[in-house]
């Protein structure tokens, strides 16, 4: 058992035939969750059995979303939790099912299911805390979260982890919705990722000709000091749009990075224009000694359970998956997200594209800040590039982001002309400058 989570010794177990006393004993570590409205003995919503089918219902709209948040399934078949559901599925789904059993005052079923979970994952600290509470609750009512353990220094972060897991599973993204920033992704981009720091959640979208579809989501940890990274060593996770640059096998990593890592391109081209520093921002796993980490526990990386990281890595291409890291995701219908691209920007990009294909260096230069035109060497490089136009421009993705200004991140492929050997993938950061849009940073994607 991890240091600081020593189970209190339970007294003689209460008889199951004394329901009144047992009902009092259920005031254990989940009291904080019950009072938060996440679990209830009379709540008919089965948190552990959420699915994306048509049974989902909607809450009223909230400020952070253009669409209503969905609740967990609310079908008659799920009104009474099945103890068997706590014995199968992902570790997180099993843990939530166990909380549901506790909320229904079914301590014996909850204890049996949690014991089985710990046999499989003995380093799942949140399950260890619940186990201590379940054992101690047979002796006397527990008035506080973690009352079944001694050494309470580790309890508060675990409580936050439980609350984040439960909240993210109870309030689901609206059916069919996508993050507002995902304006356009070509079918050649198979996946996209969005991280909601406020929910400690990573959402994985599959992309096809039919558009984006949410296919999975995972609990994650972010920086010890939260988000909005500015300088190296600030222990914050960067906010913005990044792209994976490869995959690193666990054998090439220290144990603290877990089962593997997906490096991100922080600082990106725009970050560098703003003087942001640091390096080595990854999506990575956890050390072998633990199953997960508290919501804010990394040095700036986004951290997943090892099995989640491996499952994610197996799906993604080797590189260039977009990863949006946001304080809080604003969910929109796909057509609303597409419509969020300002007409002025679309017009500017189309004019730039025409100038690029026509090898019109002067016209291209008009889309850069005045400082670029004033820099003779930069202008010369721009005209040299413009002199060799591509055969075409396709596979265009557009993702918006609000930084210190409104941005549009555009990635596209320049098709090789007859006298060129290979295609090139380019990425541009367009920034709004009053009524105009300018290319404030760009570069080739290697």
GROMACS .gro file of C-alpha atoms in nm:
model
  446
    1UNK     CA    1   0.000   0.000   0.000
    2UNK     CA    2   0.131   0.349  -0.081
    3UNK     CA    3   0.281   0.543   0.207
    4UNK     CA    4   0.021   0.749   0.393
    5UNK     CA    5  -0.271   0.521   0.309
    6UNK     CA    6  -0.271   0.280   0.600
    7UNK     CA    7  -0.609   0.123   0.662
    8UNK     CA    8  -0.760   0.176   1.002
    9UNK     CA    9  -0.827  -0.154   1.179
   10UNK     CA   10  -1.199  -0.233   1.158
   11UNK     CA   11  -1.381  -0.352   1.468
   12UNK     CA   12  -1.621  -0.643   1.474
   13UNK     CA   13  -1.825  -0.653   1.156
   14UNK     CA   14  -2.187  -0.548   1.192
   15UNK     CA   15  -2.458  -0.798   1.117
   16UNK     CA   16  -2.622  -0.766   0.777
   17UNK     CA   17  -2.951  -0.827   0.955
   18UNK     CA   18  -2.935  -0.488   1.127
   19UNK     CA   19  -3.016  -0.262   0.829
   20UNK     CA   20  -3.067   0.050   1.038
   21UNK     CA   21  -2.719   0.031   1.182
   22UNK     CA   22  -2.572  -0.063   0.843
   23UNK     CA   23  -2.749   0.235   0.685
   24UNK     CA   24  -2.577   0.465   0.932
   25UNK     CA   25  -2.243   0.303   0.865
   26UNK     CA   26  -2.264   0.391   0.501
   27UNK     CA   27  -2.177   0.752   0.586
   28UNK     CA   28  -1.823   0.683   0.480
   29UNK     CA   29  -1.571   0.852   0.256
   30UNK     CA   30  -1.829   0.900  -0.017
   31UNK     CA   31  -2.019   1.150   0.198
   32UNK     CA   32  -1.846   1.431   0.011
   33UNK     CA   33  -1.958   1.285  -0.319
   34UNK     CA   34  -2.313   1.230  -0.200
   35UNK     CA   35  -2.341   1.587  -0.074
   36UNK     CA   36  -2.208   1.712  -0.407
   37UNK     CA   37  -2.505   1.546  -0.574
   38UNK     CA   38  -2.292   1.303  -0.773
   39UNK     CA   39  -2.434   0.993  -0.609
   40UNK     CA   40  -2.764   0.931  -0.439
   41UNK     CA   41  -2.956   0.632  -0.312
   42UNK     CA   42  -3.262   0.769  -0.492
   43UNK     CA   43  -3.075   0.883  -0.804
   44UNK     CA   44  -3.182   0.667  -1.098
   45UNK     CA   45  -2.889   0.758  -1.323
   46UNK     CA   46  -2.636   0.473  -1.353
   47UNK     CA   47  -2.305   0.655  -1.375
   48UNK     CA   48  -2.107   0.342  -1.447
   49UNK     CA   49  -2.307   0.252  -1.754
   50UNK     CA   50  -2.284   0.563  -1.968
   51UNK     CA   51  -2.294   0.504  -2.340
   52UNK     CA   52  -2.333   0.722  -2.644
   53UNK     CA   53  -2.666   0.579  -2.755
   54UNK     CA   54  -3.005   0.743  -2.781
   55UNK     CA   55  -3.092   0.693  -2.413
   56UNK     CA   56  -2.892   1.000  -2.308
   57UNK     CA   57  -3.086   1.295  -2.171
   58UNK     CA   58  -2.994   1.661  -2.149
   59UNK     CA   59  -2.937   1.915  -1.877
   60UNK     CA   60  -3.019   2.281  -1.933
   61UNK     CA   61  -2.747   2.474  -2.113
   62UNK     CA   62  -2.450   2.593  -1.912
   63UNK     CA   63  -2.230   2.893  -1.978
   64UNK     CA   64  -1.932   2.689  -2.093
   65UNK     CA   65  -2.118   2.523  -2.378
   66UNK     CA   66  -2.334   2.615  -2.670
   67UNK     CA   67  -2.518   2.286  -2.628
   68UNK     CA   68  -2.671   2.110  -2.326
   69UNK     CA   69  -2.456   1.865  -2.131
   70UNK     CA   70  -2.578   1.507  -2.131
   71UNK     CA   71  -2.631   1.298  -1.822
   72UNK     CA   72  -2.560   0.929  -1.783
   73UNK     CA   73  -2.812   0.673  -1.909
   74UNK     CA   74  -3.151   0.688  -1.741
   75UNK     CA   75  -3.326   0.375  -1.857
   76UNK     CA   76  -3.539   0.149  -1.632
   77UNK     CA   77  -3.294  -0.138  -1.674
   78UNK     CA   78  -3.021   0.071  -1.509
   79UNK     CA   79  -3.213   0.209  -1.213
   80UNK     CA   80  -3.077  -0.061  -0.979
   81UNK     CA   81  -2.703  -0.121  -1.019
   82UNK     CA   82  -2.597  -0.474  -1.103
   83UNK     CA   83  -2.306  -0.589  -0.884
   84UNK     CA   84  -2.171  -0.772  -1.188
   85UNK     CA   85  -2.113  -0.441  -1.364
   86UNK     CA   86  -1.857  -0.355  -1.097
   87UNK     CA   87  -1.659  -0.665  -1.193
   88UNK     CA   88  -1.610  -0.593  -1.562
   89UNK     CA   89  -1.512  -0.313  -1.796
   90UNK     CA   90  -1.236  -0.057  -1.755
   91UNK     CA   91  -1.097   0.011  -1.406
   92UNK     CA   92  -1.264   0.353  -1.407
   93UNK     CA   93  -1.603   0.210  -1.508
   94UNK     CA   94  -1.572  -0.051  -1.234
   95UNK     CA   95  -1.482   0.211  -0.974
   96UNK     CA   96  -1.784   0.424  -1.068
   97UNK     CA   97  -2.008   0.116  -1.049
   98UNK     CA   98  -1.872   0.050  -0.700
   99UNK     CA   99  -1.956   0.407  -0.596
  100UNK     CA  100  -2.307   0.344  -0.723
  101UNK     CA  101  -2.333   0.034  -0.503
  102UNK     CA  102  -2.223   0.244  -0.206
  103UNK     CA  103  -2.485   0.502  -0.294
  104UNK     CA  104  -2.745   0.223  -0.282
  105UNK     CA  105  -2.613   0.117   0.066
  106UNK     CA  106  -2.495  -0.220  -0.070
  107UNK     CA  107  -2.170  -0.236   0.124
  108UNK     CA  108  -2.107  -0.608   0.089
  109UNK     CA  109  -2.143  -0.597  -0.290
  110UNK     CA  110  -1.926  -0.285  -0.305
  111UNK     CA  111  -1.657  -0.439  -0.085
  112UNK     CA  112  -1.646  -0.760  -0.291
  113UNK     CA  113  -1.621  -0.568  -0.618
  114UNK     CA  114  -1.356  -0.331  -0.486
  115UNK     CA  115  -1.151  -0.621  -0.349
  116UNK     CA  116  -1.157  -0.780  -0.694
  117UNK     CA  117  -1.049  -0.451  -0.850
  118UNK     CA  118  -0.755  -0.422  -0.610
  119UNK     CA  119  -0.649  -0.778  -0.680
  120UNK     CA  120  -0.605  -0.674  -1.041
  121UNK     CA  121  -0.467  -0.325  -0.970
  122UNK     CA  122  -0.310  -0.320  -0.623
  123UNK     CA  123  -0.162   0.028  -0.686
  124UNK     CA  124  -0.492   0.201  -0.767
  125UNK     CA  125  -0.474   0.448  -0.477
  126UNK     CA  126  -0.831   0.568  -0.514
  127UNK     CA  127  -0.959   0.211  -0.485
  128UNK     CA  128  -0.732   0.159  -0.182
  129UNK     CA  129  -0.889   0.459  -0.012
  130UNK     CA  130  -1.237   0.330  -0.083
  131UNK     CA  131  -1.139  -0.014   0.046
  132UNK     CA  132  -1.023   0.136   0.376
  133UNK     CA  133  -1.350   0.326   0.413
  134UNK     CA  134  -1.561   0.023   0.325
  135UNK     CA  135  -1.385  -0.193   0.585
  136UNK     CA  136  -1.398   0.071   0.856
  137UNK     CA  137  -1.764   0.151   0.786
  138UNK     CA  138  -1.861  -0.192   0.915
  139UNK     CA  139  -1.749  -0.082   1.259
  140UNK     CA  140  -1.884   0.272   1.288
  141UNK     CA  141  -2.012   0.558   1.072
  142UNK     CA  142  -1.734   0.755   0.903
  143UNK     CA  143  -1.804   1.127   0.904
  144UNK     CA  144  -1.541   1.232   0.654
  145UNK     CA  145  -1.381   1.122   0.328
  146UNK     CA  146  -1.091   0.890   0.403
  147UNK     CA  147  -1.194   0.822   0.759
  148UNK     CA  148  -1.084   0.462   0.717
  149UNK     CA  149  -0.716   0.551   0.679
  150UNK     CA  150  -0.448   0.701   0.897
  151UNK     CA  151  -0.201   0.952   0.759
  152UNK     CA  152  -0.444   1.188   0.584
  153UNK     CA  153  -0.186   1.379   0.380
  154UNK     CA  154  -0.275   1.190   0.062
  155UNK     CA  155  -0.653   1.199   0.102
  156UNK     CA  156  -0.735   1.545  -0.042
  157UNK     CA  157  -0.577   1.483  -0.386
  158UNK     CA  158  -0.751   1.145  -0.407
  159UNK     CA  159  -1.082   1.305  -0.321
  160UNK     CA  160  -1.029   1.552  -0.605
  161UNK     CA  161  -0.950   1.266  -0.840
  162UNK     CA  162  -1.273   1.089  -0.745
  163UNK     CA  163  -1.478   1.404  -0.790
  164UNK     CA  164  -1.323   1.470  -1.132
  165UNK     CA  165  -1.385   1.115  -1.252
  166UNK     CA  166  -1.746   1.119  -1.135
  167UNK     CA  167  -1.825   1.465  -1.270
  168UNK     CA  168  -1.679   1.388  -1.612
  169UNK     CA  169  -1.880   1.070  -1.641
  170UNK     CA  170  -2.202   1.222  -1.516
  171UNK     CA  171  -2.200   1.530  -1.738
  172UNK     CA  172  -2.122   1.397  -2.081
  173UNK     CA  173  -2.055   1.603  -2.395
  174UNK     CA  174  -2.371   1.668  -2.597
  175UNK     CA  175  -2.446   1.392  -2.848
  176UNK     CA  176  -2.259   1.449  -3.171
  177UNK     CA  177  -2.092   1.768  -3.048
  178UNK     CA  178  -1.730   1.868  -3.106
  179UNK     CA  179  -1.502   2.131  -2.951
  180UNK     CA  180  -1.580   2.472  -3.097
  181UNK     CA  181  -1.218   2.508  -3.213
  182UNK     CA  182  -1.238   2.216  -3.459
  183UNK     CA  183  -1.346   2.409  -3.768
  184UNK     CA  184  -1.226   2.175  -4.042
  185UNK     CA  185  -1.028   1.851  -4.053
  186UNK     CA  186  -0.965   1.663  -4.378
  187UNK     CA  187  -1.050   1.291  -4.396
  188UNK     CA  188  -0.676   1.222  -4.420
  189UNK     CA  189  -0.650   1.329  -4.054
  190UNK     CA  190  -0.779   1.013  -3.878
  191UNK     CA  191  -0.793   1.136  -3.518
  192UNK     CA  192  -0.803   1.451  -3.309
  193UNK     CA  193  -0.762   1.500  -2.934
  194UNK     CA  194  -0.907   1.760  -2.698
  195UNK     CA  195  -0.801   1.798  -2.332
  196UNK     CA  196  -1.039   1.971  -2.091
  197UNK     CA  197  -0.823   2.075  -1.794
  198UNK     CA  198  -1.127   2.172  -1.584
  199UNK     CA  199  -1.256   1.813  -1.616
  200UNK     CA  200  -0.918   1.634  -1.601
  201UNK     CA  201  -1.035   1.466  -1.921
  202UNK     CA  202  -0.890   1.376  -2.258
  203UNK     CA  203  -1.139   1.322  -2.543
  204UNK     CA  204  -1.046   1.120  -2.852
  205UNK     CA  205  -1.227   1.187  -3.180
  206UNK     CA  206  -1.223   0.969  -3.488
  207UNK     CA  207  -1.241   1.159  -3.815
  208UNK     CA  208  -1.392   1.037  -4.142
  209UNK     CA  209  -1.579   1.173  -4.441
  210UNK     CA  210  -1.883   1.191  -4.212
  211UNK     CA  211  -1.695   1.419  -3.973
  212UNK     CA  212  -1.568   1.391  -3.616
  213UNK     CA  213  -1.706   1.132  -3.374
  214UNK     CA  214  -1.620   1.102  -3.005
  215UNK     CA  215  -1.495   0.746  -2.960
  216UNK     CA  216  -1.327   0.746  -2.618
  217UNK     CA  217  -1.225   0.959  -2.323
  218UNK     CA  218  -0.980   0.920  -2.035
  219UNK     CA  219  -0.900   1.071  -1.697
  220UNK     CA  220  -0.576   1.274  -1.707
  221UNK     CA  221  -0.352   1.476  -1.477
  222UNK     CA  222  -0.202   1.815  -1.568
  223UNK     CA  223   0.063   2.042  -1.416
  224UNK     CA  224   0.108   2.091  -1.042
  225UNK     CA  225   0.054   2.464  -1.092
  226UNK     CA  226  -0.234   2.420  -1.334
  227UNK     CA  227  -0.232   2.539  -1.695
  228UNK     CA  228  -0.115   2.827  -1.918
  229UNK     CA  229   0.256   2.752  -1.938
  230UNK     CA  230   0.480   3.053  -2.003
  231UNK     CA  231   0.833   2.962  -1.897
  232UNK     CA  232   1.046   2.654  -1.846
  233UNK     CA  233   1.010   2.501  -1.501
  234UNK     CA  234   0.678   2.669  -1.406
  235UNK     CA  235   0.512   2.325  -1.367
  236UNK     CA  236   0.219   2.432  -1.583
  237UNK     CA  237   0.061   2.258  -1.880
  238UNK     CA  238   0.050   2.473  -2.195
  239UNK     CA  239  -0.282   2.590  -2.339
  240UNK     CA  240  -0.326   2.592  -2.713
  241UNK     CA  241  -0.314   2.372  -3.019
  242UNK     CA  242  -0.027   2.127  -3.050
  243UNK     CA  243   0.057   1.825  -3.260
  244UNK     CA  244   0.216   1.492  -3.175
  245UNK     CA  245   0.567   1.459  -3.314
  246UNK     CA  246   0.627   1.086  -3.266
  247UNK     CA  247   0.593   0.799  -3.023
  248UNK     CA  248   0.848   0.697  -2.761
  249UNK     CA  249   0.864   0.338  -2.639
  250UNK     CA  250   0.882   0.280  -2.263
  251UNK     CA  251   1.224   0.119  -2.295
  252UNK     CA  252   1.367   0.454  -2.397
  253UNK     CA  253   1.212   0.633  -2.096
  254UNK     CA  254   1.258   0.658  -1.723
  255UNK     CA  255   0.999   0.477  -1.511
  256UNK     CA  256   0.829   0.805  -1.416
  257UNK     CA  257   0.702   0.834  -1.776
  258UNK     CA  258   0.529   0.498  -1.757
  259UNK     CA  259   0.439   0.282  -2.056
  260UNK     CA  260   0.536   0.531  -2.324
  261UNK     CA  261   0.502   0.889  -2.443
  262UNK     CA  262   0.367   1.104  -2.725
  263UNK     CA  263   0.576   1.422  -2.753
  264UNK     CA  264   0.403   1.749  -2.843
  265UNK     CA  265   0.547   2.036  -3.047
  266UNK     CA  266   0.555   2.282  -2.755
  267UNK     CA  267   0.666   2.554  -2.794
  268UNK     CA  268   0.498   2.585  -3.133
  269UNK     CA  269   0.584   2.853  -3.389
  270UNK     CA  270   0.341   3.101  -3.237
  271UNK     CA  271   0.456   3.031  -2.878
  272UNK     CA  272   0.808   3.124  -2.981
  273UNK     CA  273   0.693   3.462  -3.113
  274UNK     CA  274   0.546   3.526  -2.766
  275UNK     CA  275   0.868   3.431  -2.584
  276UNK     CA  276   0.733   3.115  -2.424
  277UNK     CA  277   1.000   2.871  -2.315
  278UNK     CA  278   1.030   2.512  -2.205
  279UNK     CA  279   1.046   2.175  -2.373
  280UNK     CA  280   0.962   1.810  -2.328
  281UNK     CA  281   0.583   1.842  -2.300
  282UNK     CA  282   0.442   1.492  -2.347
  283UNK     CA  283   0.134   1.280  -2.320
  284UNK     CA  284   0.274   0.998  -2.109
  285UNK     CA  285   0.194   0.721  -1.863
  286UNK     CA  286   0.248   0.674  -1.491
  287UNK     CA  287   0.521   0.501  -1.286
  288UNK     CA  288   0.485   0.130  -1.224
  289UNK     CA  289   0.416   0.195  -0.854
  290UNK     CA  290   0.081   0.365  -0.915
  291UNK     CA  291  -0.225   0.339  -1.141
  292UNK     CA  292  -0.307   0.708  -1.176
  293UNK     CA  293  -0.209   1.049  -1.040
  294UNK     CA  294  -0.410   1.336  -0.885
  295UNK     CA  295  -0.564   1.598  -1.116
  296UNK     CA  296  -0.271   1.843  -1.081
  297UNK     CA  297   0.042   1.636  -1.031
  298UNK     CA  298   0.275   1.662  -1.332
  299UNK     CA  299   0.558   1.900  -1.418
  300UNK     CA  300   0.356   2.022  -1.717
  301UNK     CA  301   0.280   1.709  -1.916
  302UNK     CA  302  -0.061   1.546  -1.967
  303UNK     CA  303  -0.055   1.213  -1.781
  304UNK     CA  304  -0.276   0.908  -1.841
  305UNK     CA  305  -0.298   0.563  -1.683
  306UNK     CA  306  -0.059   0.329  -1.861
  307UNK     CA  307  -0.329   0.115  -2.019
  308UNK     CA  308  -0.505   0.427  -2.145
  309UNK     CA  309  -0.182   0.565  -2.291
  310UNK     CA  310  -0.110   0.236  -2.467
  311UNK     CA  311  -0.463   0.216  -2.606
  312UNK     CA  312  -0.440   0.573  -2.730
  313UNK     CA  313  -0.097   0.523  -2.888
  314UNK     CA  314  -0.212   0.210  -3.070
  315UNK     CA  315  -0.485   0.405  -3.247
  316UNK     CA  316  -0.295   0.718  -3.346
  317UNK     CA  317  -0.068   0.760  -3.647
  318UNK     CA  318   0.301   0.802  -3.576
  319UNK     CA  319   0.280   1.182  -3.572
  320UNK     CA  320   0.079   1.498  -3.648
  321UNK     CA  321  -0.238   1.428  -3.448
  322UNK     CA  322  -0.383   1.763  -3.334
  323UNK     CA  323  -0.403   1.799  -2.954
  324UNK     CA  324  -0.614   2.088  -2.829
  325UNK     CA  325  -0.547   2.173  -2.462
  326UNK     CA  326  -0.814   2.402  -2.319
  327UNK     CA  327  -0.915   2.531  -1.978
  328UNK     CA  328  -1.270   2.423  -2.054
  329UNK     CA  329  -1.409   2.286  -2.377
  330UNK     CA  330  -1.696   2.467  -2.542
  331UNK     CA  331  -1.905   2.204  -2.716
  332UNK     CA  332  -2.083   2.286  -3.040
  333UNK     CA  333  -2.270   2.105  -3.313
  334UNK     CA  334  -2.027   2.029  -3.600
  335UNK     CA  335  -2.202   2.270  -3.835
  336UNK     CA  336  -2.174   2.548  -3.574
  337UNK     CA  337  -1.802   2.477  -3.532
  338UNK     CA  338  -1.750   2.496  -3.908
  339UNK     CA  339  -1.940   2.824  -3.919
  340UNK     CA  340  -1.712   2.976  -3.653
  341UNK     CA  341  -1.444   3.047  -3.914
  342UNK     CA  342  -1.477   3.416  -3.985
  343UNK     CA  343  -1.562   3.500  -4.347
  344UNK     CA  344  -1.282   3.761  -4.349
  345UNK     CA  345  -1.029   3.490  -4.265
  346UNK     CA  346  -1.163   3.246  -4.524
  347UNK     CA  347  -1.145   3.518  -4.786
  348UNK     CA  348  -0.788   3.610  -4.684
  349UNK     CA  349  -0.669   3.250  -4.693
  350UNK     CA  350  -0.824   3.191  -5.035
  351UNK     CA  351  -0.650   3.502  -5.171
  352UNK     CA  352  -0.319   3.386  -5.022
  353UNK     CA  353  -0.369   3.038  -5.175
  354UNK     CA  354  -0.430   3.190  -5.517
  355UNK     CA  355  -0.117   3.405  -5.485
  356UNK     CA  356   0.088   3.101  -5.381
  357UNK     CA  357  -0.026   2.895  -5.679
  358UNK     CA  358   0.038   3.191  -5.911
  359UNK     CA  359   0.391   3.247  -5.774
  360UNK     CA  360   0.295   3.607  -5.692
  361UNK     CA  361   0.551   3.699  -5.426
  362UNK     CA  362   0.432   4.059  -5.386
  363UNK     CA  363   0.072   3.949  -5.328
  364UNK     CA  364   0.189   3.685  -5.078
  365UNK     CA  365   0.395   3.944  -4.888
  366UNK     CA  366   0.082   4.151  -4.827
  367UNK     CA  367  -0.050   3.881  -4.594
  368UNK     CA  368   0.241   3.913  -4.350
  369UNK     CA  369   0.288   4.179  -4.079
  370UNK     CA  370   0.451   4.505  -4.186
  371UNK     CA  371   0.765   4.405  -3.995
  372UNK     CA  372   0.813   4.117  -4.240
  373UNK     CA  373   0.802   4.351  -4.540
  374UNK     CA  374   1.051   4.580  -4.367
  375UNK     CA  375   1.296   4.295  -4.307
  376UNK     CA  376   1.488   4.264  -4.631
  377UNK     CA  377   1.629   3.916  -4.568
  378UNK     CA  378   1.291   3.775  -4.463
  379UNK     CA  379   1.124   3.930  -4.766
  380UNK     CA  380   1.391   3.787  -4.995
  381UNK     CA  381   1.334   3.435  -4.854
  382UNK     CA  382   0.960   3.475  -4.901
  383UNK     CA  383   1.001   3.574  -5.266
  384UNK     CA  384   1.245   3.290  -5.325
  385UNK     CA  385   0.988   3.045  -5.191
  386UNK     CA  386   0.708   3.206  -5.392
  387UNK     CA  387   0.906   3.159  -5.712
  388UNK     CA  388   0.856   2.780  -5.690
  389UNK     CA  389   0.480   2.728  -5.671
  390UNK     CA  390   0.325   2.390  -5.584
  391UNK     CA  391   0.104   2.201  -5.826
  392UNK     CA  392  -0.183   2.233  -5.581
  393UNK     CA  393  -0.283   2.279  -5.216
  394UNK     CA  394  -0.504   2.023  -5.041
  395UNK     CA  395  -0.566   1.832  -4.714
  396UNK     CA  396  -0.635   2.162  -4.542
  397UNK     CA  397  -0.721   2.164  -4.172
  398UNK     CA  398  -0.838   2.473  -3.984
  399UNK     CA  399  -0.846   2.494  -3.605
  400UNK     CA  400  -0.916   2.816  -3.423
  401UNK     CA  401  -0.765   2.925  -3.093
  402UNK     CA  402  -0.788   3.241  -2.884
  403UNK     CA  403  -0.452   3.332  -2.734
  404UNK     CA  404  -0.352   3.694  -2.680
  405UNK     CA  405  -0.537   3.740  -3.008
  406UNK     CA  406  -0.775   3.541  -3.223
  407UNK     CA  407  -0.580   3.277  -3.415
  408UNK     CA  408  -0.647   3.031  -3.693
  409UNK     CA  409  -0.403   2.742  -3.726
  410UNK     CA  410  -0.401   2.611  -4.082
  411UNK     CA  411  -0.216   2.298  -4.193
  412UNK     CA  412  -0.209   2.193  -4.559
  413UNK     CA  413  -0.016   1.991  -4.813
  414UNK     CA  414   0.163   2.158  -5.102
  415UNK     CA  415   0.167   1.910  -5.389
  416UNK     CA  416   0.500   1.873  -5.565
  417UNK     CA  417   0.519   2.027  -5.910
  418UNK     CA  418   0.685   1.844  -6.196
  419UNK     CA  419   1.030   1.980  -6.113
  420UNK     CA  420   0.993   1.909  -5.741
  421UNK     CA  421   1.066   1.578  -5.575
  422UNK     CA  422   0.831   1.563  -5.276
  423UNK     CA  423   0.518   1.718  -5.131
  424UNK     CA  424   0.554   1.952  -4.834
  425UNK     CA  425   0.322   1.993  -4.535
  426UNK     CA  426   0.303   2.351  -4.414
  427UNK     CA  427   0.151   2.502  -4.099
  428UNK     CA  428   0.052   2.867  -4.066
  429UNK     CA  429  -0.066   3.069  -3.766
  430UNK     CA  430  -0.297   3.345  -3.884
  431UNK     CA  431  -0.373   3.622  -3.635
  432UNK     CA  432  -0.650   3.876  -3.649
  433UNK     CA  433  -0.520   4.232  -3.679
  434UNK     CA  434  -0.821   4.460  -3.655
  435UNK     CA  435  -1.032   4.386  -3.961
  436UNK     CA  436  -0.744   4.204  -4.135
  437UNK     CA  437  -0.583   3.863  -4.096
  438UNK     CA  438  -0.205   3.819  -4.115
  439UNK     CA  439   0.032   3.522  -4.112
  440UNK     CA  440   0.213   3.574  -3.780
  441UNK     CA  441   0.409   3.247  -3.777
  442UNK     CA  442   0.460   2.955  -4.013
  443UNK     CA  443   0.686   2.666  -4.092
  444UNK     CA  444   0.723   2.334  -4.269
  445UNK     CA  445   0.606   2.025  -4.081
  446UNK     CA  446   0.892   1.775  -4.080
   0.00000   0.00000   0.00000
